[in-house]
Amino acid sequence: MSSLSGKQGPRYRHLAGEAEPYETIAVEKLTPIIGAEISGVDLARLVDDGARSNRQMDEIHRALAENLVIFFRDQQITPAQHLAFGRKFGELHVHPAAPNEGDPALMRIYADKDSPRANGEGWHSDVSCDLEPPMGSILHIKQCPPHGGDTLFANMYAAYEALSDRMKAYLDGLTALHDGEQVYRGLYANYGEADRPSYPRAEHPILRTHPVTGRKALFVNRGFTRFIVGIPRDESDAVLGYLYQHAENPLFQCRFRWSENAIAFWDNRCTQHRAMWDYWPHTRSGTRVTVKGERPV
Ligand code: SIN
């Protein structure tokens, strides 16, 4: 990892901006560059209102764009309200491998003492192997372990912006192959989920431009990215190794401590996340609704 000492001011100062005040929600930042806890919202009431364009929805959109991942606590929502909240942001994505909770778009997130693994243990952006990877994911945790089970999130605009100009120029125009095969085959066998004949794979630009903010973000992750297209494999391994380490710099991160009925909503186009499975033999469970995205450019 490149040394940050001495360079920290000039390289990172621009990442913390002053925001306009909000009128219908309260937004408490977790760190200057990623994550904010939102209060003053009852999501169950908001979705049942059906008022797609109301002021509070607009401000939630804005809070997501400004903070990349937003958190809500003490939300007593039903599965139908969870799905309805997701639909306010777009069509819902169906996971290519994971089990669901009665609706194909309601993904099951579950680990207990018998689980061989937990969802999302390594750094990744959800289903980046899809041709059109999901725009965002909305996770509702209903059962928490007594300690642990936090989720870490990292800002990929910040990762891009902190690259050297030479590295930015080198990566510009390069694409990488993202493949679900090694991730998903056999992953959910313990839940009785049969393997599919094949899993998604797709080539995406390493640097993508966010369709809403217009900002550039680094778009490779340890979970799904296999190699950079069109360069020798040893060069690809070395460059990807550097980029993964760089993206995982704690300066780009926040860490969320879950409570029962908390919700996290993250933007997969400009973040990565990693779930900590440090709570065995306890149980952690919830559901995730994922919103469809667009082809990265
Ligand atoms: C995931 O969606 O990758 C799982 C995240 C979590 O369980 O915290």
mmCIF file of C-alpha atoms in Angstrom, residues 39-246:
data_model
loop_
_atom_site.group_PDB
_atom_site.id
_atom_site.type_symbol
_atom_site.label_atom_id
_atom_site.label_comp_id
_atom_site.label_asym_id
_atom_site.label_seq_id
_atom_site.Cartn_x
_atom_site.Cartn_y
_atom_site.Cartn_z
ATOM 1 C CA SER A 39 -33.252 9.814 11.196
ATOM 2 C CA GLY A 40 -36.704 11.340 11.126
ATOM 3 C CA VAL A 41 -37.989 8.763 8.622
ATOM 4 C CA ASP A 42 -40.525 5.968 9.047
ATOM 5 C CA LEU A 43 -39.911 3.859 5.938
ATOM 6 C CA ALA A 44 -43.088 1.797 6.424
ATOM 7 C CA ARG A 45 -45.170 4.979 6.312
ATOM 8 C CA LEU A 46 -43.133 6.431 3.481
ATOM 9 C CA VAL A 47 -43.741 3.451 1.166
ATOM 10 C CA ASP A 48 -47.412 3.189 2.097
ATOM 11 C CA ASP A 49 -47.888 6.860 1.214
ATOM 12 C CA GLY A 50 -47.156 5.945 -2.389
ATOM 13 C CA ALA A 51 -45.885 9.481 -2.920
ATOM 14 C CA ARG A 52 -42.907 8.686 -5.093
ATOM 15 C CA SER A 53 -41.898 12.271 -5.607
ATOM 16 C CA ASN A 54 -42.395 13.582 -2.105
ATOM 17 C CA ARG A 55 -39.769 15.731 -0.507
ATOM 18 C CA GLN A 56 -38.535 13.066 1.875
ATOM 19 C CA MET A 57 -37.855 10.601 -0.954
ATOM 20 C CA ASP A 58 -35.932 13.293 -2.819
ATOM 21 C CA GLU A 59 -33.833 13.972 0.250
ATOM 22 C CA ILE A 60 -33.151 10.244 0.759
ATOM 23 C CA HIS A 61 -31.946 10.092 -2.872
ATOM 24 C CA ARG A 62 -29.732 13.090 -2.221
ATOM 25 C CA ALA A 63 -28.372 11.638 1.026
ATOM 26 C CA LEU A 64 -27.438 8.431 -0.836
ATOM 27 C CA ALA A 65 -25.692 10.362 -3.626
ATOM 28 C CA GLU A 66 -23.770 12.468 -1.101
ATOM 29 C CA ASN A 67 -22.865 9.723 1.379
ATOM 30 C CA LEU A 68 -22.778 6.551 -0.817
ATOM 31 C CA VAL A 69 -24.267 4.410 1.955
ATOM 32 C CA ILE A 70 -27.055 5.463 4.297
ATOM 33 C CA PHE A 71 -28.389 3.799 7.420
ATOM 34 C CA PHE A 72 -31.788 3.840 9.095
ATOM 35 C CA ARG A 73 -32.434 2.431 12.581
ATOM 36 C CA ASP A 74 -35.548 0.933 14.199
ATOM 37 C CA GLN A 75 -37.482 0.366 10.991
ATOM 38 C CA GLN A 76 -40.348 -2.097 11.479
ATOM 39 C CA ILE A 77 -40.949 -2.936 7.829
ATOM 40 C CA THR A 78 -42.670 -5.973 6.383
ATOM 41 C CA PRO A 79 -41.131 -7.893 3.444
ATOM 42 C CA ALA A 80 -43.716 -6.228 1.170
ATOM 43 C CA GLN A 81 -42.682 -2.761 2.401
ATOM 44 C CA HIS A 82 -39.011 -3.648 1.965
ATOM 45 C CA LEU A 83 -39.696 -4.631 -1.664
ATOM 46 C CA ALA A 84 -41.826 -1.504 -2.175
ATOM 47 C CA PHE A 85 -39.063 0.747 -0.819
ATOM 48 C CA GLY A 86 -36.618 -0.845 -3.290
ATOM 49 C CA ARG A 87 -39.052 -0.294 -6.188
ATOM 50 C CA LYS A 88 -39.050 3.439 -5.484
ATOM 51 C CA PHE A 89 -35.478 3.438 -6.799
ATOM 52 C CA GLY A 90 -36.036 1.229 -9.856
ATOM 53 C CA GLU A 91 -36.842 -2.310 -10.977
ATOM 54 C CA LEU A 92 -35.696 -5.045 -8.631
ATOM 55 C CA HIS A 93 -32.770 -7.339 -9.373
ATOM 56 C CA VAL A 94 -33.007 -11.099 -8.842
ATOM 57 C CA HIS A 95 -29.830 -12.668 -7.471
ATOM 58 C CA PRO A 96 -28.344 -15.283 -9.843
ATOM 59 C CA ALA A 97 -27.581 -17.812 -7.084
ATOM 60 C CA ALA A 98 -28.732 -16.942 -3.568
ATOM 61 C CA PRO A 99 -31.825 -18.312 -1.793
ATOM 62 C CA ASN A 100 -34.779 -16.020 -1.247
ATOM 63 C CA GLU A 101 -37.473 -15.500 1.360
ATOM 64 C CA GLY A 102 -40.612 -16.235 -0.638
ATOM 65 C CA ASP A 103 -40.119 -13.577 -3.317
ATOM 66 C CA PRO A 104 -37.343 -13.920 -5.930
ATOM 67 C CA ALA A 105 -36.257 -10.319 -5.219
ATOM 68 C CA LEU A 106 -36.041 -10.793 -1.447
ATOM 69 C CA MET A 107 -32.598 -12.318 -0.905
ATOM 70 C CA ARG A 108 -31.923 -14.235 2.276
ATOM 71 C CA ILE A 109 -28.950 -13.106 4.380
ATOM 72 C CA TYR A 110 -28.262 -15.698 7.051
ATOM 73 C CA ALA A 111 -25.447 -17.267 9.069
ATOM 74 C CA ASP A 112 -25.573 -19.397 12.213
ATOM 75 C CA LYS A 113 -23.439 -21.963 14.032
ATOM 76 C CA ASP A 114 -23.879 -24.524 11.227
ATOM 77 C CA SER A 115 -23.032 -22.186 8.364
ATOM 78 C CA PRO A 116 -19.828 -22.943 6.435
ATOM 79 C CA ARG A 117 -19.645 -19.249 5.492
ATOM 80 C CA ALA A 118 -21.577 -15.986 5.602
ATOM 81 C CA ASN A 119 -22.732 -13.683 2.805
ATOM 82 C CA GLY A 120 -20.307 -11.059 1.561
ATOM 83 C CA GLU A 121 -17.236 -11.906 3.657
ATOM 84 C CA GLY A 122 -14.692 -10.464 1.208
ATOM 85 C CA TRP A 123 -14.567 -6.976 -0.320
ATOM 86 C CA HIS A 124 -16.928 -6.749 -3.295
ATOM 87 C CA SER A 125 -19.533 -4.764 -5.165
ATOM 88 C CA ASP A 126 -22.756 -6.791 -5.421
ATOM 89 C CA VAL A 127 -23.002 -9.080 -8.464
ATOM 90 C CA SER A 128 -20.476 -7.007 -10.425
ATOM 91 C CA CYS A 129 -20.293 -10.045 -12.751
ATOM 92 C CA ASP A 130 -23.710 -9.113 -14.211
ATOM 93 C CA LEU A 131 -23.761 -7.334 -17.554
ATOM 94 C CA GLU A 132 -25.819 -4.674 -15.754
ATOM 95 C CA PRO A 133 -24.651 -4.848 -12.118
ATOM 96 C CA PRO A 134 -27.115 -3.666 -9.462
ATOM 97 C CA MET A 135 -27.334 0.034 -8.729
ATOM 98 C CA GLY A 136 -27.966 -0.403 -5.026
ATOM 99 C CA SER A 137 -28.689 -2.870 -2.251
ATOM 100 C CA ILE A 138 -31.010 -2.421 0.725
ATOM 101 C CA LEU A 139 -30.232 -4.736 3.624
ATOM 102 C CA HIS A 140 -32.630 -5.123 6.555
ATOM 103 C CA ILE A 141 -31.080 -6.980 9.500
ATOM 104 C CA LYS A 142 -33.657 -8.514 11.821
ATOM 105 C CA GLN A 143 -31.525 -10.639 14.102
ATOM 106 C CA CYS A 144 -28.125 -9.472 15.346
ATOM 107 C CA PRO A 145 -25.418 -11.353 17.195
ATOM 108 C CA PRO A 146 -24.622 -9.957 20.675
ATOM 109 C CA HIS A 147 -21.331 -8.545 19.334
ATOM 110 C CA GLY A 148 -19.787 -8.307 15.866
ATOM 111 C CA GLY A 149 -21.414 -8.790 12.477
ATOM 112 C CA ASP A 150 -20.561 -5.219 11.396
ATOM 113 C CA THR A 151 -20.392 -4.280 7.722
ATOM 114 C CA LEU A 152 -17.527 -2.207 6.283
ATOM 115 C CA PHE A 153 -18.082 0.089 3.302
ATOM 116 C CA ALA A 154 -15.457 1.785 1.122
ATOM 117 C CA ASN A 155 -15.724 4.848 -1.141
ATOM 118 C CA MET A 156 -14.550 4.052 -4.696
ATOM 119 C CA TYR A 157 -14.595 7.711 -5.813
ATOM 120 C CA ALA A 158 -12.034 8.337 -3.104
ATOM 121 C CA ALA A 159 -10.030 5.310 -4.249
ATOM 122 C CA TYR A 160 -10.039 6.639 -7.817
ATOM 123 C CA GLU A 161 -9.192 10.204 -6.829
ATOM 124 C CA ALA A 162 -6.243 9.096 -4.689
ATOM 125 C CA LEU A 163 -4.577 7.207 -7.560
ATOM 126 C CA SER A 164 -1.564 8.901 -9.118
ATOM 127 C CA ASP A 165 -2.133 10.714 -12.412
ATOM 128 C CA ARG A 166 0.109 8.159 -14.120
ATOM 129 C CA MET A 167 -1.970 5.257 -12.793
ATOM 130 C CA LYS A 168 -5.227 7.000 -13.814
ATOM 131 C CA ALA A 169 -3.845 7.437 -17.337
ATOM 132 C CA TYR A 170 -2.703 3.796 -17.484
ATOM 133 C CA LEU A 171 -6.135 2.476 -16.383
ATOM 134 C CA ASP A 172 -8.128 4.786 -18.630
ATOM 135 C CA GLY A 173 -9.802 2.671 -21.347
ATOM 136 C CA LEU A 174 -8.836 -0.704 -19.824
ATOM 137 C CA THR A 175 -11.537 -3.257 -19.026
ATOM 138 C CA ALA A 176 -11.590 -6.195 -16.630
ATOM 139 C CA LEU A 177 -13.438 -9.504 -16.629
ATOM 140 C CA HIS A 178 -15.814 -10.095 -13.687
ATOM 141 C CA ASP A 179 -16.935 -13.709 -13.227
ATOM 142 C CA GLY A 180 -19.539 -15.202 -10.863
ATOM 143 C CA GLU A 181 -18.565 -18.848 -11.463
ATOM 144 C CA GLN A 182 -15.885 -19.206 -8.768
ATOM 145 C CA VAL A 183 -17.948 -17.206 -6.307
ATOM 146 C CA TYR A 184 -21.348 -18.810 -6.649
ATOM 147 C CA ARG A 185 -20.846 -22.471 -7.642
ATOM 148 C CA GLY A 186 -21.618 -24.526 -4.540
ATOM 149 C CA LEU A 187 -21.868 -21.407 -2.342
ATOM 150 C CA TYR A 188 -25.458 -21.953 -1.245
ATOM 151 C CA ALA A 189 -25.480 -25.779 -1.177
ATOM 152 C CA ASN A 190 -25.912 -25.739 2.616
ATOM 153 C CA TYR A 191 -29.232 -23.921 2.108
ATOM 154 C CA GLY A 192 -30.363 -26.629 -0.334
ATOM 155 C CA GLU A 193 -29.857 -24.275 -3.302
ATOM 156 C CA ALA A 194 -28.968 -26.240 -6.478
ATOM 157 C CA ASP A 195 -26.203 -24.906 -8.719
ATOM 158 C CA ARG A 196 -27.247 -23.198 -11.945
ATOM 159 C CA PRO A 197 -25.806 -24.449 -15.262
ATOM 160 C CA SER A 198 -23.821 -21.216 -15.534
ATOM 161 C CA TYR A 199 -23.289 -17.896 -13.743
ATOM 162 C CA PRO A 200 -22.955 -14.369 -15.108
ATOM 163 C CA ARG A 201 -19.655 -12.993 -16.394
ATOM 164 C CA ALA A 202 -19.051 -9.589 -17.951
ATOM 165 C CA GLU A 203 -16.317 -7.200 -19.041
ATOM 166 C CA HIS A 204 -16.489 -3.756 -17.428
ATOM 167 C CA PRO A 205 -14.345 -0.605 -17.548
ATOM 168 C CA ILE A 206 -11.913 -0.410 -14.621
ATOM 169 C CA LEU A 207 -12.805 3.254 -14.205
ATOM 170 C CA ARG A 208 -16.521 3.957 -14.442
ATOM 171 C CA THR A 209 -18.477 7.197 -14.432
ATOM 172 C CA HIS A 210 -21.407 7.365 -12.036
ATOM 173 C CA PRO A 211 -24.589 8.099 -14.016
ATOM 174 C CA VAL A 212 -26.045 10.387 -11.322
ATOM 175 C CA THR A 213 -23.072 12.265 -9.905
ATOM 176 C CA GLY A 214 -20.858 12.200 -13.012
ATOM 177 C CA ARG A 215 -17.882 11.318 -10.793
ATOM 178 C CA LYS A 216 -15.324 8.644 -11.689
ATOM 179 C CA ALA A 217 -14.981 5.557 -9.506
ATOM 180 C CA LEU A 218 -12.645 2.570 -9.379
ATOM 181 C CA PHE A 219 -14.627 -0.531 -10.383
ATOM 182 C CA VAL A 220 -12.624 -3.699 -9.652
ATOM 183 C CA ASN A 221 -13.040 -5.923 -6.608
ATOM 184 C CA ARG A 222 -11.423 -9.002 -5.108
ATOM 185 C CA GLY A 223 -14.692 -10.931 -5.147
ATOM 186 C CA PHE A 224 -15.530 -10.957 -8.836
ATOM 187 C CA THR A 225 -12.747 -9.399 -10.915
ATOM 188 C CA ARG A 226 -10.536 -12.033 -12.550
ATOM 189 C CA PHE A 227 -8.160 -10.250 -14.926
ATOM 190 C CA ILE A 228 -7.552 -7.114 -16.956
ATOM 191 C CA VAL A 229 -8.337 -7.700 -20.612
ATOM 192 C CA GLY A 230 -5.597 -7.360 -23.240
ATOM 193 C CA ILE A 231 -2.466 -7.316 -21.075
ATOM 194 C CA PRO A 232 -0.225 -10.207 -19.924
ATOM 195 C CA ARG A 233 -1.657 -12.166 -17.000
ATOM 196 C CA ASP A 234 1.287 -11.462 -14.669
ATOM 197 C CA GLU A 235 0.926 -7.725 -15.311
ATOM 198 C CA SER A 236 -2.828 -7.980 -14.705
ATOM 199 C CA ASP A 237 -2.271 -9.847 -11.409
ATOM 200 C CA ALA A 238 0.214 -7.222 -10.209
ATOM 201 C CA VAL A 239 -1.975 -4.248 -11.178
ATOM 202 C CA LEU A 240 -5.148 -5.760 -9.712
ATOM 203 C CA GLY A 241 -3.256 -6.667 -6.525
ATOM 204 C CA TYR A 242 -2.185 -3.039 -6.173
ATOM 205 C CA LEU A 243 -5.698 -1.736 -6.889
ATOM 206 C CA TYR A 244 -7.329 -4.063 -4.343
ATOM 207 C CA GLN A 245 -4.886 -2.986 -1.636
ATOM 208 C CA HIS A 246 -5.359 0.642 -2.564
#
